[in-house]
Amino acid sequence: MVRLKNRYLLVNILYPELEDRKGKTKVPDIVEFNQPTTDAFTAGALLKGLKAEIADVFGDYGSGAISESLNVKYLSPATSTFILRVSRAYYKLAWAALSLMTSVPVKDGKNCVFRVVRVSGTIRKAEEEAIRRARELILKAR
Amino acid sequence: MPPKKNPADFAGSSGNKKRKEPPQSSSSNQKGPDKGRDFKRVKVNDARSILKQTSDAALKNGDLDVQSFLKSREFEIKALQNGIKKSKGGRTSRAFQQVPRDMRRRTASHNVKRVPKRLQKRAAKEMKDDKTPTVDPSKRKPRTSRGRLRAETAKRLGMLAAKKKAMKGKSGDKVAGIETRPARPKIRKNKLNEPPKPKSKFRKRQIHKTWLPTHMWHAKRARMTEPKNPLWRFSIPLTSTEKSYRPTHRAGGARGAVAWDMSYMSTIQLEGPTTSLEKLLKAMGVTEKWLWEEKGTKWRHGKRTWSGWLSRNITDKPVLIGPSSIFWCPTDQQTGDEPANKTKKPPSFRVFVRIHPSAFLETWAEIFRLSKLQRPTIHIEDLRFEIGSIDITGPGSTETLLGILHPYNQSEDNMEPHAKTFRSLAGVTNPGSLPLNSLLAFSIMDPRLRYPPRPVKMPNTSDEEANFALFDMLSAWPVDSSTGSPALFDRDTRFKATRLPAQKSLNRRKALSQPGDYPSIQATDFPIPIMLLTSRPAAPSAQGTWTLLAPWKCILPIWYGLVHYPLLSGGNPRFGGLQELRQIHFEQGVPWFPVDFPGTKSGFIWETEERVKRKKEWEKRPKGKRVEWDSLDLGEGRKGEIGQGWACDFERVLGVMSLPDSGKSVDTSQDTPKTPESPPKEAQLPIEHVHKDFFSSLLSSPKLELPSPSAVATVRIILTSRGIASPCARIYRLPLSKSSQDSSMTRSNAQATTREQWLSLLPSTSNSKPLPNPNSKAAKNLGRIPLNTPLPQRVRLLAQSLLQQPPLPYPANKEEGDGNPLVPDEEDLIGFVTTGEFNLAEGKGVAVGTVFLSKIIEGFRRDGMKGGKDGRLCIVRNAGEKIGRLARWEVV
């Protein structure tokens, strides 16, 4: 039997455009950087947006290569983190498409950056990395 | 804020379901999710989903806030950790898969009771969940009419037996107090011994063969010889059912131990006065002078063993039978060496001769004949099913024996001296480090009294003093000053030892003893006489072997202790079959009797059986997928394999037993058709084995006359470069050089290949090849370019290095045989490979072969007796292949 080989991408959504926060409470930049994403950003929305971007960049070939294996394993809007599963052969296509996306793929989405922070062969390692990063963020935000 | 489960959570995973829903899913859904596949799917989904929060959790009234930011992160950490834990619990692996590797034979069954206890509950639940069909053997109905008949008979017999037992119990009460001694088995003098009568349950299966004492144990764990064709009239384990090639290699050399039940080895006891024994043994080929002089007293007093070849005389010509070991019954020094003090009858001595079962009848007949000729006469006894043996090798072998063999007399002062020495051997990692052929004889207690075996306390390896004491003891060998116990030679003692107490009574005694203590010895526990022999392989650093001799029926309890002994290096000793025995011999560079000695009768019988087997294997294959021997192209117009491709065709080289018109098989331009299948004549072998001492003397002195053309000897072949030789491979000597060939003018057509072509294949000076000198010019040219070289120079150097080694042409030139020279003609065929494969100890292809002495010596002398460079070179070609490989040979 042949094992299906996958890659798990741990992705953070960053908002580097700092708003003018007049009349609002002052928060550290890092909190604003990692601010939560809108609730409209569901797994379906993410898949739709990503597939559209891949079709745009890589054409039919890219969307065909990706469509079989692309899957959202975890998506947390509160922390702007998600874990994607892509087949090992084509994970670079997904990565490239994510890098080229400039806004959250919802209606009137904010400008953002999708940052792939970890590519791993098992979901477990991706989860561990997410935990590590969350810990780091807590320390930084304090 | 309470965490919310996102409804979209399951959407992703349920979107691409692998299987369709089963048709009854709708009904099962109504019943509830805790049934069958749906339940499983929900369970898996549940285990894999991770909790998440909506964005509100990170905001406070829709605005960014540090506190809620931190809270949401904390929640994420916890959710992820929880997810990791949950997914671990929801794995799909079954209980059967948890069973360790060496217990895997149990996993194949769907019997819950066969998995370890701790997993039984889980396995039962899993099987219930997925409705694995199980069979209760007690409720199984016989399917065939024959089976039903059999079941009915068994039932009726059982009832009969129960009735009989009940009757016996009633009558037994009356005659209580009268104890009958079980009949002592008869060993008749000068007659063959009969195998022990098996239980009636197993008698039918042992009509044409005998089971080893550990048969039941082995039959569950090893591939045995087929029931219809046993090997040497025994049912012998061939190889372990689990993967064992590399583990055996490791256990035999690096760590661990490998044990074999060698009870099939035959023992013959000779009894008679020294002078007669000496005459008989000398006639059997124990002719080494030193054995019968001052130097050999240790052997004659039963303190050393002798191992060597036995032979028999046929018309004043010794014919080798097989390797054997011979040792005397331990006796006192005074009586042993003085046959002069004749009172009225010379004292009689006992000698054990141990020989391989394939050569047993031959030896027995010869010894029997010779014993009749001696005056005073010699009595011989066949102790085949009286004395069993276990062989054990590897670094952990001594430790294992120490852990399971407990001397009968435990107190320090009345312990036998041999037992005392044996106990002090802790720390020995190689039985070969004991004095050559040393022997220990003492009595042990029933090993079941100390079962399960506990690890032995080993001395600290860094303790200099203890190490020194051990070495001192090994070199002084204090045992030589005392006599070992002759108990194993005594029939009564052997018989008493085999009357082992019942396991039930042992269990009772064990239960009565203190926790952690062993039960004490009672009067009903008889000592078990044993002997421990050591042997040393030819290679200096290779592992030696312990041979444990004990009464046949005591082998099983010893074996149980042995295989359960916890080694300090981890694990238990491994067990081996014939394959493993052969492998260990092969790795130590020792030829294995009988396979590697086709010049002996037993070896030739093996070879003929192998031929039949290989031929059958070959004929079984479809025509397109088997080697077509006739169309093998050896180059230069030579077609067809030499002789039969599936055989080590010694007859072909000798020119016997082939078709009459192809009697002279020197002409190789056209190959003769297959020689007809003729039954092997066991009475007269076409070839005769020659001892290696004679072979080496022939090599060292050029004056000696060449032996008869049918004389063969065993050589070890090490391939110089790549490739491996497999059994039946053809061995050639190097062809004549061109100049000498022209002068002799034996053949008009050109030689297939030249000697020079072959010699050029030899790797340049073998000792400088693996470790190139860093200072040499060649190494500098080919080595890495130094990092600090300026760029233009780098480029030049790179180009230079590329040009130096032109790439191999593509596609490879088929005409030249990939650059391999053509193999020599048939007149240079000198022998065949009997064992050959990749040798893990050497890291390259090694083989053991049998060569014709006259041919190899002729080639050797032709080359000017150069022992080093190209004198001991040969060419090996696998049967059915075109490519020959250059190899070195050495005498073994």
CSV table of N, CA and C in Angstrom, one decimal, chain B residues 374-502:
chain,number,residue,atom,x,y,z
B,374,GLN,N,40.2,-56.1,17.9
B,374,GLN,CA,41.1,-55.8,19.0
B,374,GLN,C,41.1,-56.9,20.1
B,375,ARG,N,42.2,-57.2,20.6
B,375,ARG,CA,42.4,-58.1,21.8
B,375,ARG,C,43.2,-57.4,22.8
B,376,PRO,N,42.7,-57.2,24.1
B,376,PRO,CA,41.4,-57.5,24.5
B,376,PRO,C,40.3,-56.7,23.8
B,377,THR,N,39.1,-57.2,23.8
B,377,THR,CA,38.1,-56.6,22.9
B,377,THR,C,37.6,-55.3,23.5
B,378,ILE,N,37.0,-54.5,22.6
B,378,ILE,CA,36.4,-53.2,23.0
B,378,ILE,C,34.9,-53.3,22.8
B,379,HIS,N,34.2,-52.9,23.8
B,379,HIS,CA,32.7,-52.8,23.7
B,379,HIS,C,32.3,-51.4,23.2
B,380,ILE,N,31.4,-51.4,22.3
B,380,ILE,CA,30.9,-50.1,21.9
B,380,ILE,C,29.4,-50.0,22.2
B,381,GLU,N,29.0,-48.8,22.5
B,381,GLU,CA,27.6,-48.5,22.8
B,381,GLU,C,27.2,-47.3,22.0
B,382,ASP,N,26.0,-47.4,21.5
B,382,ASP,CA,25.4,-46.3,20.7
B,382,ASP,C,24.6,-45.4,21.7
B,383,LEU,N,25.1,-44.2,22.0
B,383,LEU,CA,24.4,-43.4,22.9
B,383,LEU,C,23.6,-42.2,22.3
B,384,ARG,N,23.1,-42.6,21.1
B,384,ARG,CA,22.4,-41.5,20.3
B,384,ARG,C,21.3,-40.8,21.0
B,385,PHE,N,20.4,-41.6,21.6
B,385,PHE,CA,19.3,-41.0,22.3
B,385,PHE,C,19.4,-41.0,23.8
B,386,GLU,N,20.7,-41.2,24.2
B,386,GLU,CA,21.0,-41.1,25.6
B,386,GLU,C,21.5,-39.8,26.0
B,387,ILE,N,22.3,-39.2,25.1
B,387,ILE,CA,23.0,-38.0,25.4
B,387,ILE,C,22.6,-36.9,24.4
B,388,GLY,N,22.1,-35.8,25.0
B,388,GLY,CA,21.7,-34.7,24.1
B,388,GLY,C,22.7,-33.6,24.3
B,389,SER,N,22.6,-32.6,23.4
B,389,SER,CA,23.6,-31.5,23.6
B,389,SER,C,23.0,-30.2,23.1
B,390,ILE,N,23.5,-29.1,23.6
B,390,ILE,CA,23.1,-27.8,23.3
B,390,ILE,C,24.4,-27.0,22.9
B,391,ASP,N,24.4,-26.3,21.8
B,391,ASP,CA,25.5,-25.5,21.4
B,391,ASP,C,25.1,-24.0,21.6
B,392,ILE,N,26.0,-23.3,22.1
B,392,ILE,CA,25.7,-21.8,22.3
B,392,ILE,C,26.9,-21.0,22.0
B,393,THR,N,26.7,-19.9,21.3
B,393,THR,CA,27.8,-19.1,20.9
B,393,THR,C,27.4,-17.6,21.1
B,394,GLY,N,28.4,-16.8,21.0
B,394,GLY,CA,28.1,-15.3,21.2
B,394,GLY,C,28.7,-14.8,22.5
B,395,PRO,N,28.8,-13.5,22.6
B,395,PRO,CA,29.4,-12.9,23.7
B,395,PRO,C,28.7,-13.2,25.0
B,396,GLY,N,27.3,-13.4,24.9
B,396,GLY,CA,26.6,-13.6,26.1
B,396,GLY,C,26.5,-15.1,26.5
B,397,SER,N,27.2,-16.0,25.8
B,397,SER,CA,27.0,-17.4,26.0
B,397,SER,C,27.4,-17.9,27.4
B,398,THR,N,28.6,-17.4,27.8
B,398,THR,CA,29.1,-17.8,29.1
B,398,THR,C,28.2,-17.3,30.2
B,399,GLU,N,27.7,-16.1,30.0
B,399,GLU,CA,26.8,-15.5,31.0
B,399,GLU,C,25.5,-16.3,31.1
B,400,THR,N,25.0,-16.7,30.0
B,400,THR,CA,23.8,-17.5,29.9
B,400,THR,C,24.0,-18.8,30.7
B,401,LEU,N,25.1,-19.5,30.4
B,401,LEU,CA,25.3,-20.8,31.0
B,401,LEU,C,25.4,-20.6,32.5
B,402,LEU,N,26.1,-19.5,32.9
B,402,LEU,CA,26.2,-19.3,34.3
B,402,LEU,C,24.9,-19.1,35.0
B,403,GLY,N,24.0,-18.5,34.2
B,403,GLY,CA,22.7,-18.2,34.8
B,403,GLY,C,21.8,-19.4,34.9
B,404,ILE,N,22.0,-20.4,34.1
B,404,ILE,CA,21.1,-21.5,34.2
B,404,ILE,C,21.7,-22.8,34.8
B,405,LEU,N,23.0,-22.9,34.8
B,405,LEU,CA,23.6,-24.2,35.3
B,405,LEU,C,24.0,-23.9,36.7
B,406,HIS,N,23.3,-24.5,37.7
B,406,HIS,CA,23.7,-24.3,39.1
B,406,HIS,C,24.3,-25.6,39.6
B,407,PRO,N,25.5,-25.6,40.1
B,407,PRO,CA,26.1,-26.9,40.6
B,407,PRO,C,25.3,-27.5,41.7
B,408,TYR,N,25.3,-28.8,41.7
B,408,TYR,CA,24.4,-29.6,42.6
B,408,TYR,C,24.8,-29.3,44.1
B,409,ASN,N,26.1,-29.3,44.3
B,409,ASN,CA,26.6,-29.0,45.7
B,409,ASN,C,26.8,-27.5,45.8
B,410,GLN,N,26.0,-26.8,46.5
B,410,GLN,CA,26.0,-25.3,46.5
B,410,GLN,C,27.0,-24.8,47.5
B,411,SER,N,27.3,-25.5,48.6
B,411,SER,CA,28.2,-25.0,49.6
B,411,SER,C,29.6,-25.0,49.1
B,412,GLU,N,30.4,-24.0,49.5
B,412,GLU,CA,31.7,-23.7,49.0
B,412,GLU,C,32.6,-24.9,49.1
B,413,ASP,N,32.6,-25.6,50.3
B,413,ASP,CA,33.6,-26.6,50.6
B,413,ASP,C,33.4,-27.9,49.9
B,414,ASN,N,32.2,-28.3,49.6
B,414,ASN,CA,32.1,-29.6,48.9
B,414,ASN,C,31.6,-29.4,47.4
B,415,MET,N,31.8,-28.2,46.9
B,415,MET,CA,31.5,-28.0,45.5
B,415,MET,C,32.7,-28.6,44.7
B,416,GLU,N,32.3,-29.3,43.6
B,416,GLU,CA,33.3,-29.9,42.7
B,416,GLU,C,34.2,-28.8,42.2
B,417,PRO,N,35.5,-29.2,42.0
B,417,PRO,CA,36.5,-28.2,41.6
B,417,PRO,C,36.1,-27.6,40.2
B,418,HIS,N,35.5,-28.5,39.3
B,418,HIS,CA,35.2,-28.0,38.0
B,418,HIS,C,34.0,-27.1,38.1
B,419,ALA,N,33.1,-27.3,39.0
B,419,ALA,CA,32.0,-26.4,39.2
B,419,ALA,C,32.5,-25.1,39.7
B,420,LYS,N,33.4,-25.2,40.6
B,420,LYS,CA,34.0,-23.9,41.2
B,420,LYS,C,34.6,-23.1,40.1
B,421,THR,N,35.4,-23.7,39.3
B,421,THR,CA,36.0,-23.0,38.2
B,421,THR,C,35.0,-22.4,37.2
B,422,PHE,N,33.9,-23.2,37.0
B,422,PHE,CA,32.9,-22.7,36.1
B,422,PHE,C,32.2,-21.5,36.7
B,423,ARG,N,31.9,-21.5,38.0
B,423,ARG,CA,31.3,-20.3,38.6
B,423,ARG,C,32.2,-19.1,38.5
B,424,SER,N,33.5,-19.3,38.4
B,424,SER,CA,34.4,-18.1,38.4
B,424,SER,C,34.6,-17.6,37.0
B,425,LEU,N,33.8,-18.1,36.0
B,425,LEU,CA,34.0,-17.7,34.6
B,425,LEU,C,33.2,-16.4,34.3
B,426,ALA,N,32.5,-15.8,35.3
B,426,ALA,CA,31.7,-14.6,35.0
B,426,ALA,C,32.7,-13.5,34.5
B,427,GLY,N,32.3,-12.9,33.4
B,427,GLY,CA,33.1,-11.9,32.8
B,427,GLY,C,33.8,-12.4,31.5
B,428,VAL,N,33.8,-13.7,31.2
B,428,VAL,CA,34.3,-14.2,30.0
B,428,VAL,C,33.3,-13.9,28.9
B,429,THR,N,33.7,-13.2,27.8
B,429,THR,CA,32.8,-12.8,26.7
B,429,THR,C,33.0,-13.7,25.5
B,430,ASN,N,34.1,-14.5,25.5
B,430,ASN,CA,34.3,-15.4,24.4
B,430,ASN,C,34.8,-16.7,24.9
B,431,PRO,N,34.0,-17.8,24.7
B,431,PRO,CA,34.4,-19.1,25.1
B,431,PRO,C,35.7,-19.5,24.5
B,432,GLY,N,36.1,-18.9,23.4
B,432,GLY,CA,37.3,-19.2,22.7
B,432,GLY,C,38.5,-18.8,23.5
B,433,SER,N,38.3,-17.9,24.6
B,433,SER,CA,39.5,-17.5,25.3
B,433,SER,C,39.8,-18.5,26.4
B,434,LEU,N,39.1,-19.5,26.6
B,434,LEU,CA,39.4,-20.6,27.5
B,434,LEU,C,40.6,-21.4,26.8
B,435,PRO,N,41.3,-22.2,27.6
B,435,PRO,CA,42.3,-23.0,27.0
B,435,PRO,C,41.7,-23.8,25.9
B,436,LEU,N,42.5,-24.1,24.9
B,436,LEU,CA,42.0,-24.8,23.7
B,436,LEU,C,41.4,-26.1,24.0
B,437,ASN,N,40.3,-26.4,23.5
B,437,ASN,CA,39.6,-27.7,23.7
B,437,ASN,C,39.4,-28.1,25.2
B,438,SER,N,39.2,-27.1,26.0
B,438,SER,CA,39.1,-27.4,27.4
B,438,SER,C,37.7,-28.1,27.7
B,439,LEU,N,37.6,-28.7,28.9
B,439,LEU,CA,36.4,-29.5,29.2
B,439,LEU,C,36.1,-29.3,30.6
B,440,LEU,N,34.9,-29.2,31.0
B,440,LEU,CA,34.4,-29.1,32.3
B,440,LEU,C,33.4,-30.1,32.6
B,441,ALA,N,33.5,-30.9,33.6
B,441,ALA,CA,32.5,-32.0,33.9
B,441,ALA,C,32.1,-31.9,35.3
B,442,PHE,N,30.8,-31.7,35.6
B,442,PHE,CA,30.3,-31.6,36.9
B,442,PHE,C,28.8,-31.9,36.9
B,443,SER,N,28.2,-31.8,38.1
B,443,SER,CA,26.8,-32.1,38.2
B,443,SER,C,26.0,-30.9,38.5
B,444,ILE,N,24.8,-30.7,37.9
B,444,ILE,CA,24.0,-29.6,38.2
B,444,ILE,C,22.7,-30.1,38.8
B,445,MET,N,22.0,-29.1,39.4
B,445,MET,CA,20.6,-29.5,39.9
B,445,MET,C,19.6,-29.3,38.8
B,446,ASP,N,18.4,-29.7,39.1
B,446,ASP,CA,17.3,-29.6,38.1
B,446,ASP,C,17.2,-28.1,37.8
B,447,PRO,N,17.3,-27.6,36.6
B,447,PRO,CA,17.2,-26.2,36.3
B,447,PRO,C,15.9,-25.6,36.6
B,448,ARG,N,14.8,-26.5,36.7
B,448,ARG,CA,13.5,-25.9,37.0
B,448,ARG,C,13.4,-25.4,38.5
B,449,LEU,N,14.3,-25.9,39.3
B,449,LEU,CA,14.3,-25.4,40.7
B,449,LEU,C,14.7,-23.9,40.7
B,450,ARG,N,15.5,-23.5,39.8
B,450,ARG,CA,15.9,-22.1,39.7
B,450,ARG,C,15.2,-21.4,38.6
B,451,TYR,N,14.1,-21.8,38.1
B,451,TYR,CA,13.4,-21.2,37.1
B,451,TYR,C,12.4,-20.2,37.7
B,452,PRO,N,12.2,-19.0,37.2
B,452,PRO,CA,12.8,-18.4,36.0
B,452,PRO,C,14.2,-17.9,36.4
B,453,PRO,N,15.2,-18.0,35.4
B,453,PRO,CA,16.5,-17.6,35.7
B,453,PRO,C,16.7,-16.2,36.0
B,454,ARG,N,17.6,-15.8,36.9
B,454,ARG,CA,17.8,-14.4,37.2
B,454,ARG,C,19.1,-14.0,36.7
B,455,PRO,N,19.3,-12.7,36.4
B,455,PRO,CA,20.5,-12.2,35.8
B,455,PRO,C,21.7,-12.5,36.8
B,456,VAL,N,22.9,-12.8,36.1
B,456,VAL,CA,24.1,-13.1,36.9
B,456,VAL,C,24.8,-11.8,37.2
B,457,LYS,N,25.4,-11.8,38.4
B,457,LYS,CA,26.2,-10.6,38.8
B,457,LYS,C,27.5,-10.7,38.0
B,458,MET,N,27.8,-9.7,37.2
B,458,MET,CA,29.0,-9.8,36.4
B,458,MET,C,30.0,-8.8,37.1
B,459,PRO,N,31.3,-9.1,37.1
B,459,PRO,CA,32.3,-8.3,37.6
B,459,PRO,C,32.4,-6.9,36.9
B,460,ASN,N,32.7,-5.9,37.5
B,460,ASN,CA,32.8,-4.6,36.9
B,460,ASN,C,34.0,-4.7,35.9
B,461,THR,N,33.7,-4.2,34.7
B,461,THR,CA,34.7,-4.3,33.6
B,461,THR,C,35.9,-3.4,33.9
B,462,SER,N,35.7,-2.3,34.7
B,462,SER,CA,36.8,-1.4,34.9
B,462,SER,C,37.6,-1.8,36.1
B,463,ASP,N,37.2,-2.9,36.8
B,463,ASP,CA,37.9,-3.4,37.9
B,463,ASP,C,39.1,-4.2,37.5
B,464,GLU,N,40.3,-3.5,37.6
B,464,GLU,CA,41.5,-4.1,37.0
B,464,GLU,C,41.9,-5.4,37.7
B,465,GLU,N,41.7,-5.4,39.0
B,465,GLU,CA,42.1,-6.6,39.8
B,465,GLU,C,41.3,-7.8,39.4
B,466,ALA,N,40.0,-7.6,39.3
B,466,ALA,CA,39.2,-8.8,39.0
B,466,ALA,C,39.5,-9.3,37.6
B,467,ASN,N,39.7,-8.3,36.7
B,467,ASN,CA,40.1,-8.7,35.3
B,467,ASN,C,41.3,-9.5,35.3
B,468,PHE,N,42.3,-9.0,36.1
B,468,PHE,CA,43.6,-9.7,36.1
B,468,PHE,C,43.4,-11.1,36.7
B,469,ALA,N,42.6,-11.2,37.8
B,469,ALA,CA,42.4,-12.5,38.4
B,469,ALA,C,41.8,-13.5,37.4
B,470,LEU,N,40.8,-12.9,36.6
B,470,LEU,CA,40.2,-13.8,35.6
B,470,LEU,C,41.2,-14.3,34.5
B,471,PHE,N,42.0,-13.4,34.1
B,471,PHE,CA,43.0,-13.8,33.1
B,471,PHE,C,44.0,-14.8,33.6
B,472,ASP,N,44.3,-14.5,34.9
B,472,ASP,CA,45.3,-15.4,35.5
B,472,ASP,C,44.7,-16.8,35.6
B,473,MET,N,43.4,-16.9,36.0
B,473,MET,CA,42.7,-18.1,36.1
B,473,MET,C,42.7,-18.8,34.8
B,474,LEU,N,42.4,-18.1,33.7
B,474,LEU,CA,42.2,-18.7,32.4
B,474,LEU,C,43.5,-19.2,31.9
B,475,SER,N,44.6,-18.5,32.2
B,475,SER,CA,45.9,-19.0,31.8
B,475,SER,C,46.4,-20.2,32.6
B,476,ALA,N,46.2,-20.1,33.9
B,476,ALA,CA,46.7,-21.2,34.8
B,476,ALA,C,45.7,-22.4,34.7
B,477,TRP,N,44.4,-22.2,34.5
B,477,TRP,CA,43.4,-23.2,34.4
B,477,TRP,C,43.6,-24.3,35.5
B,478,PRO,N,43.1,-23.9,36.7
B,478,PRO,CA,43.3,-24.8,37.9
B,478,PRO,C,42.7,-26.1,37.7
B,479,VAL,N,41.7,-26.2,36.8
B,479,VAL,CA,41.0,-27.5,36.7
B,479,VAL,C,41.9,-28.7,36.3
B,480,ASP,N,43.0,-28.3,35.6
B,480,ASP,CA,43.9,-29.4,35.2
B,480,ASP,C,44.5,-30.2,36.3
B,481,SER,N,44.5,-29.7,37.5
B,481,SER,CA,45.1,-30.4,38.6
B,481,SER,C,44.1,-31.4,39.2
B,482,SER,N,42.8,-31.2,38.8
B,482,SER,CA,41.8,-32.1,39.5
B,482,SER,C,41.1,-32.9,38.4
B,483,THR,N,40.4,-33.9,38.8
B,483,THR,CA,39.7,-34.7,37.8
B,483,THR,C,38.2,-34.3,37.8
B,484,GLY,N,37.7,-34.3,36.7
B,484,GLY,CA,36.3,-33.9,36.5
B,484,GLY,C,35.4,-35.1,36.9
B,485,SER,N,34.1,-34.8,37.0
B,485,SER,CA,33.2,-35.9,37.4
B,485,SER,C,32.9,-36.8,36.2
B,486,PRO,N,33.1,-38.1,36.3
B,486,PRO,CA,32.9,-39.0,35.2
B,486,PRO,C,31.4,-39.4,35.1
B,487,ALA,N,30.6,-38.7,35.8
B,487,ALA,CA,29.2,-39.2,36.0
B,487,ALA,C,28.4,-39.3,34.6
B,488,LEU,N,28.8,-38.5,33.7
B,488,LEU,CA,28.0,-38.6,32.4
B,488,LEU,C,28.3,-39.9,31.7
B,489,PHE,N,29.5,-40.5,32.0
B,489,PHE,CA,29.8,-41.7,31.4
B,489,PHE,C,29.1,-42.9,32.0
B,490,ASP,N,28.5,-42.6,33.2
B,490,ASP,CA,27.9,-43.7,33.9
B,490,ASP,C,26.4,-43.8,33.6
B,491,ARG,N,26.0,-45.0,33.2
B,491,ARG,CA,24.7,-45.2,32.8
B,491,ARG,C,23.6,-45.0,33.9
B,492,ASP,N,24.0,-45.5,35.1
B,492,ASP,CA,23.1,-45.4,36.2
B,492,ASP,C,22.8,-43.9,36.6
B,493,THR,N,23.9,-43.2,36.7
B,493,THR,CA,23.7,-41.8,37.0
B,493,THR,C,22.9,-41.0,36.0
B,494,ARG,N,23.2,-41.3,34.7
B,494,ARG,CA,22.4,-40.7,33.7
B,494,ARG,C,20.9,-41.0,33.8
B,495,PHE,N,20.7,-42.3,34.1
B,495,PHE,CA,19.3,-42.7,34.2
B,495,PHE,C,18.6,-42.0,35.4
B,496,LYS,N,19.3,-42.0,36.5
B,496,LYS,CA,18.7,-41.4,37.7
B,496,LYS,C,18.4,-39.9,37.4
B,497,ALA,N,19.3,-39.3,36.7
B,497,ALA,CA,19.1,-37.8,36.4
B,497,ALA,C,17.8,-37.6,35.6
B,498,THR,N,17.5,-38.6,34.7
B,498,THR,CA,16.4,-38.4,33.9
B,498,THR,C,15.1,-38.5,34.6
B,499,ARG,N,15.1,-39.1,35.8
B,499,ARG,CA,13.8,-39.2,36.5
B,499,ARG,C,13.5,-37.9,37.2
B,500,LEU,N,13.2,-36.9,36.5
B,500,LEU,CA,13.0,-35.6,37.0
B,500,LEU,C,11.6,-35.6,37.8
B,501,PRO,N,11.6,-34.8,38.9
B,501,PRO,CA,10.3,-34.7,39.6
B,501,PRO,C,9.3,-34.0,38.7
B,502,ALA,N,8.0,-34.2,39.0
B,502,ALA,CA,7.0,-33.6,38.2
B,502,ALA,C,6.9,-32.1,38.4
